[in-house]
């Protein structure tokens, strides 16, 4: 018996509204603590990080608050952006924008982003070609695209790609 055999915790709407603290961990996968070390992203101080499909913004808020990144979370779902703003709106150097991910990335200045994240985000739910073009446009040389995908009911895959 392991953690996958346990029922999921209750995640009602009320609990989400009571999150007052920034999580002290970054979660790459559905299994807490599983995934590469954040050191794989390098020194995050003053790095421009965009998360496409940010949801509630938990991972991005962690990178900004604990590692000194400057972050923008993008999501097409207004409810998720409202929740992220309500929960983490007080964090300096962190913003959330309701937008379609590929269009937002194409609108960024060329080579202006250090890291693009998609942790079960836009790359999981969007056509990959337009989003890849947008990310390639916005990522600087040496910039990273870090993505997590659900492989099966029990397995997730993390990919980290570096722009030439």
PDB file of C-alpha atoms in Angstrom:
ATOM      1  CA  UNK A   1       0.000   0.000   0.000  1.00  0.00           C
ATOM      2  CA  UNK A   2       1.386   3.439  -0.886  1.00  0.00           C
ATOM      3  CA  UNK A   3       0.194   7.031  -1.260  1.00  0.00           C
ATOM      4  CA  UNK A   4      -1.755   6.204  -4.462  1.00  0.00           C
ATOM      5  CA  UNK A   5      -4.008   3.832  -2.497  1.00  0.00           C
ATOM      6  CA  UNK A   6      -5.284   6.642  -0.262  1.00  0.00           C
ATOM      7  CA  UNK A   7      -8.376   8.675  -1.094  1.00  0.00           C
ATOM      8  CA  UNK A   8      -7.635  12.217  -2.308  1.00  0.00           C
ATOM      9  CA  UNK A   9      -7.916  14.954   0.303  1.00  0.00           C
ATOM     10  CA  UNK A  10     -11.089  17.018   0.348  1.00  0.00           C
ATOM     11  CA  UNK A  11     -10.532  19.995  -1.957  1.00  0.00           C
ATOM     12  CA  UNK A  12     -13.648  22.091  -1.609  1.00  0.00           C
ATOM     13  CA  UNK A  13     -13.967  25.684  -2.738  1.00  0.00           C
ATOM     14  CA  UNK A  14     -13.721  26.967   0.824  1.00  0.00           C
ATOM     15  CA  UNK A  15     -10.271  25.460   1.407  1.00  0.00           C
ATOM     16  CA  UNK A  16      -8.882  27.163  -1.685  1.00  0.00           C
ATOM     17  CA  UNK A  17     -10.036  30.542  -0.421  1.00  0.00           C
ATOM     18  CA  UNK A  18      -8.234  30.112   2.903  1.00  0.00           C
ATOM     19  CA  UNK A  19      -4.714  29.647   1.485  1.00  0.00           C
ATOM     20  CA  UNK A  20      -2.812  32.482   3.128  1.00  0.00           C
ATOM     21  CA  UNK A  21       0.742  31.259   2.895  1.00  0.00           C
ATOM     22  CA  UNK A  22       2.990  30.568  -0.032  1.00  0.00           C
ATOM     23  CA  UNK A  23       3.823  26.907  -0.293  1.00  0.00           C
ATOM     24  CA  UNK A  24       7.372  26.128   0.747  1.00  0.00           C
ATOM     25  CA  UNK A  25       7.801  23.541  -1.991  1.00  0.00           C
ATOM     26  CA  UNK A  26       7.691  23.263  -5.762  1.00  0.00           C
ATOM     27  CA  UNK A  27       5.819  20.252  -7.115  1.00  0.00           C
ATOM     28  CA  UNK A  28       6.855  18.858 -10.489  1.00  0.00           C
ATOM     29  CA  UNK A  29       4.462  15.902 -10.310  1.00  0.00           C
ATOM     30  CA  UNK A  30       1.256  14.720  -8.662  1.00  0.00           C
ATOM     31  CA  UNK A  31       3.334  12.869  -6.048  1.00  0.00           C
ATOM     32  CA  UNK A  32       4.689  15.371  -3.499  1.00  0.00           C
ATOM     33  CA  UNK A  33       8.474  15.547  -3.451  1.00  0.00           C
ATOM     34  CA  UNK A  34       8.942  13.571  -6.670  1.00  0.00           C
ATOM     35  CA  UNK A  35      10.825  15.188  -9.541  1.00  0.00           C
ATOM     36  CA  UNK A  36      14.147  16.838 -10.242  1.00  0.00           C
ATOM     37  CA  UNK A  37      15.774  19.275  -7.875  1.00  0.00           C
ATOM     38  CA  UNK A  38      14.967  22.908  -8.603  1.00  0.00           C
ATOM     39  CA  UNK A  39      18.708  23.416  -9.036  1.00  0.00           C
ATOM     40  CA  UNK A  40      18.198  22.049 -12.559  1.00  0.00           C
ATOM     41  CA  UNK A  41      16.675  25.453 -13.388  1.00  0.00           C
ATOM     42  CA  UNK A  42      19.821  27.248 -12.210  1.00  0.00           C
ATOM     43  CA  UNK A  43      19.989  30.424 -10.158  1.00  0.00           C
ATOM     44  CA  UNK A  44      16.510  31.922 -10.362  1.00  0.00           C
ATOM     45  CA  UNK A  45      17.293  35.339  -8.854  1.00  0.00           C
ATOM     46  CA  UNK A  46      15.916  38.047 -11.147  1.00  0.00           C
ATOM     47  CA  UNK A  47      15.110  35.486 -13.878  1.00  0.00           C
ATOM     48  CA  UNK A  48      11.965  36.148 -15.907  1.00  0.00           C
ATOM     49  CA  UNK A  49       9.750  33.061 -15.553  1.00  0.00           C
ATOM     50  CA  UNK A  50       6.435  32.546 -17.323  1.00  0.00           C
ATOM     51  CA  UNK A  51       4.148  29.670 -16.446  1.00  0.00           C
ATOM     52  CA  UNK A  52       1.695  28.809 -19.218  1.00  0.00           C
ATOM     53  CA  UNK A  53      -1.368  27.181 -17.713  1.00  0.00           C
ATOM     54  CA  UNK A  54      -0.525  28.395 -14.203  1.00  0.00           C
ATOM     55  CA  UNK A  55      -3.808  27.362 -12.572  1.00  0.00           C
ATOM     56  CA  UNK A  56      -3.819  28.613  -8.987  1.00  0.00           C
ATOM     57  CA  UNK A  57      -0.239  29.873  -9.275  1.00  0.00           C
ATOM     58  CA  UNK A  58       1.238  27.817  -6.439  1.00  0.00           C
ATOM     59  CA  UNK A  59       4.480  26.747  -8.142  1.00  0.00           C
ATOM     60  CA  UNK A  60       5.156  30.162  -9.640  1.00  0.00           C
ATOM     61  CA  UNK A  61       4.522  31.888  -6.300  1.00  0.00           C
ATOM     62  CA  UNK A  62       7.072  29.548  -4.727  1.00  0.00           C
ATOM     63  CA  UNK A  63       9.726  30.437  -7.334  1.00  0.00           C
ATOM     64  CA  UNK A  64       9.158  34.155  -6.837  1.00  0.00           C
ATOM     65  CA  UNK A  65       8.938  34.188  -3.036  1.00  0.00           C
ATOM     66  CA  UNK A  66      11.651  31.664  -2.183  1.00  0.00           C
ATOM     67  CA  UNK A  67      14.048  31.896  -5.143  1.00  0.00           C
ATOM     68  CA  UNK A  68      13.841  35.539  -6.235  1.00  0.00           C
ATOM     69  CA  UNK A  69      12.406  34.996  -9.725  1.00  0.00           C
ATOM     70  CA  UNK A  70      10.148  37.507 -11.482  1.00  0.00           C
ATOM     71  CA  UNK A  71       7.050  35.604 -12.562  1.00  0.00           C
ATOM     72  CA  UNK A  72       4.022  35.884 -14.789  1.00  0.00           C
ATOM     73  CA  UNK A  73       1.345  33.212 -14.715  1.00  0.00           C
ATOM     74  CA  UNK A  74      -0.834  32.780 -17.788  1.00  0.00           C
ATOM     75  CA  UNK A  75      -4.122  30.887 -17.899  1.00  0.00           C
ATOM     76  CA  UNK A  76      -7.159  31.090 -20.183  1.00  0.00           C
ATOM     77  CA  UNK A  77      -9.513  30.254 -17.296  1.00  0.00           C
ATOM     78  CA  UNK A  78     -10.680  33.442 -15.589  1.00  0.00           C
ATOM     79  CA  UNK A  79     -11.631  31.580 -12.386  1.00  0.00           C
ATOM     80  CA  UNK A  80      -8.086  30.250 -12.018  1.00  0.00           C
ATOM     81  CA  UNK A  81      -6.571  33.691 -12.625  1.00  0.00           C
ATOM     82  CA  UNK A  82      -8.966  35.237 -10.085  1.00  0.00           C
ATOM     83  CA  UNK A  83      -7.995  32.587  -7.532  1.00  0.00           C
ATOM     84  CA  UNK A  84      -4.269  33.095  -8.189  1.00  0.00           C
ATOM     85  CA  UNK A  85      -4.635  36.875  -7.824  1.00  0.00           C
ATOM     86  CA  UNK A  86      -6.701  36.504  -4.648  1.00  0.00           C
ATOM     87  CA  UNK A  87      -4.207  34.066  -3.134  1.00  0.00           C
ATOM     88  CA  UNK A  88      -0.872  35.532  -4.268  1.00  0.00           C
ATOM     89  CA  UNK A  89      -1.708  39.067  -5.392  1.00  0.00           C
ATOM     90  CA  UNK A  90       0.345  40.530  -2.545  1.00  0.00           C
ATOM     91  CA  UNK A  91       3.598  38.908  -3.731  1.00  0.00           C
ATOM     92  CA  UNK A  92       6.019  41.395  -5.294  1.00  0.00           C
ATOM     93  CA  UNK A  93       7.348  40.557  -8.797  1.00  0.00           C
ATOM     94  CA  UNK A  94       4.440  38.198  -9.474  1.00  0.00           C
ATOM     95  CA  UNK A  95       1.534  38.812 -11.851  1.00  0.00           C
ATOM     96  CA  UNK A  96      -1.254  36.715 -13.332  1.00  0.00           C
ATOM     97  CA  UNK A  97      -2.795  37.311 -16.751  1.00  0.00           C
ATOM     98  CA  UNK A  98      -5.857  35.780 -18.356  1.00  0.00           C
ATOM     99  CA  UNK A  99      -4.735  34.991 -21.906  1.00  0.00           C
ATOM    100  CA  UNK A 100      -4.342  32.299 -24.509  1.00  0.00           C
ATOM    101  CA  UNK A 101      -0.818  30.979 -23.982  1.00  0.00           C
ATOM    102  CA  UNK A 102       0.544  30.849 -27.543  1.00  0.00           C
ATOM    103  CA  UNK A 103      -0.726  34.361 -28.379  1.00  0.00           C
ATOM    104  CA  UNK A 104       0.710  35.738 -25.129  1.00  0.00           C
ATOM    105  CA  UNK A 105       4.117  34.184 -25.785  1.00  0.00           C
ATOM    106  CA  UNK A 106       4.209  35.474 -29.384  1.00  0.00           C
ATOM    107  CA  UNK A 107       3.416  38.969 -28.073  1.00  0.00           C
ATOM    108  CA  UNK A 108       6.464  38.957 -25.775  1.00  0.00           C
ATOM    109  CA  UNK A 109       9.657  40.679 -26.922  1.00  0.00           C
ATOM    110  CA  UNK A 110      11.977  38.308 -28.774  1.00  0.00           C
ATOM    111  CA  UNK A 111      14.377  36.415 -26.453  1.00  0.00           C
ATOM    112  CA  UNK A 112      13.003  38.081 -23.301  1.00  0.00           C
ATOM    113  CA  UNK A 113      12.091  35.045 -21.163  1.00  0.00           C
ATOM    114  CA  UNK A 114      14.552  32.957 -19.138  1.00  0.00           C
ATOM    115  CA  UNK A 115      12.269  30.040 -18.215  1.00  0.00           C
ATOM    116  CA  UNK A 116       8.883  28.853 -19.432  1.00  0.00           C
ATOM    117  CA  UNK A 117       7.029  26.347 -17.259  1.00  0.00           C
ATOM    118  CA  UNK A 118       4.099  24.109 -18.123  1.00  0.00           C
ATOM    119  CA  UNK A 119       3.468  21.876 -15.115  1.00  0.00           C
ATOM    120  CA  UNK A 120       0.363  20.014 -16.315  1.00  0.00           C
ATOM    121  CA  UNK A 121      -0.308  23.335 -18.011  1.00  0.00           C
ATOM    122  CA  UNK A 122      -0.925  24.680 -21.479  1.00  0.00           C
ATOM    123  CA  UNK A 123       1.277  22.130 -23.254  1.00  0.00           C
ATOM    124  CA  UNK A 124      -1.014  19.428 -21.843  1.00  0.00           C
ATOM    125  CA  UNK A 125      -4.184  21.022 -23.198  1.00  0.00           C
ATOM    126  CA  UNK A 126      -3.233  23.116 -26.243  1.00  0.00           C
ATOM    127  CA  UNK A 127      -2.105  22.362 -29.751  1.00  0.00           C
ATOM    128  CA  UNK A 128       1.655  22.050 -29.267  1.00  0.00           C
ATOM    129  CA  UNK A 129       2.823  23.617 -32.554  1.00  0.00           C
ATOM    130  CA  UNK A 130       1.547  27.211 -32.021  1.00  0.00           C
ATOM    131  CA  UNK A 131       2.600  27.185 -28.380  1.00  0.00           C
ATOM    132  CA  UNK A 132       6.055  25.856 -29.227  1.00  0.00           C
ATOM    133  CA  UNK A 133       6.492  28.628 -31.824  1.00  0.00           C
ATOM    134  CA  UNK A 134       5.472  31.223 -29.234  1.00  0.00           C
ATOM    135  CA  UNK A 135       7.820  29.845 -26.593  1.00  0.00           C
ATOM    136  CA  UNK A 136      10.703  29.603 -29.091  1.00  0.00           C
ATOM    137  CA  UNK A 137      10.127  33.265 -29.979  1.00  0.00           C
ATOM    138  CA  UNK A 138      10.127  34.444 -26.346  1.00  0.00           C
ATOM    139  CA  UNK A 139      12.871  32.243 -24.833  1.00  0.00           C
ATOM    140  CA  UNK A 140      16.365  33.685 -24.799  1.00  0.00           C
ATOM    141  CA  UNK A 141      19.313  31.612 -26.003  1.00  0.00           C
ATOM    142  CA  UNK A 142      20.061  29.146 -23.213  1.00  0.00           C
ATOM    143  CA  UNK A 143      16.558  29.587 -21.785  1.00  0.00           C
ATOM    144  CA  UNK A 144      14.643  26.595 -20.469  1.00  0.00           C
ATOM    145  CA  UNK A 145      11.270  25.090 -21.271  1.00  0.00           C
ATOM    146  CA  UNK A 146      10.223  22.802 -18.401  1.00  0.00           C
ATOM    147  CA  UNK A 147       7.115  20.663 -18.843  1.00  0.00           C
ATOM    148  CA  UNK A 148       5.355  17.961 -16.873  1.00  0.00           C
ATOM    149  CA  UNK A 149       2.899  15.606 -18.540  1.00  0.00           C
ATOM    150  CA  UNK A 150       0.685  12.873 -17.185  1.00  0.00           C
ATOM    151  CA  UNK A 151       1.898   9.579 -18.692  1.00  0.00           C
ATOM    152  CA  UNK A 152      -0.575   7.281 -16.933  1.00  0.00           C
ATOM    153  CA  UNK A 153      -2.729   7.170 -13.832  1.00  0.00           C
ATOM    154  CA  UNK A 154       0.385   6.638 -11.712  1.00  0.00           C
ATOM    155  CA  UNK A 155       3.251   8.112 -13.725  1.00  0.00           C
ATOM    156  CA  UNK A 156       4.218  11.646 -14.734  1.00  0.00           C
ATOM    157  CA  UNK A 157       7.001  12.727 -17.101  1.00  0.00           C
ATOM    158  CA  UNK A 158       9.154  15.839 -16.676  1.00  0.00           C
ATOM    159  CA  UNK A 159      10.946  17.287 -19.703  1.00  0.00           C
ATOM    160  CA  UNK A 160      13.413  20.151 -19.576  1.00  0.00           C
ATOM    161  CA  UNK A 161      14.569  21.552 -22.891  1.00  0.00           C
ATOM    162  CA  UNK A 162      17.201  24.226 -23.458  1.00  0.00           C
ATOM    163  CA  UNK A 163      16.955  26.769 -26.285  1.00  0.00           C
ATOM    164  CA  UNK A 164      19.997  27.024 -28.518  1.00  0.00           C
TER     165      UNK A 164
END
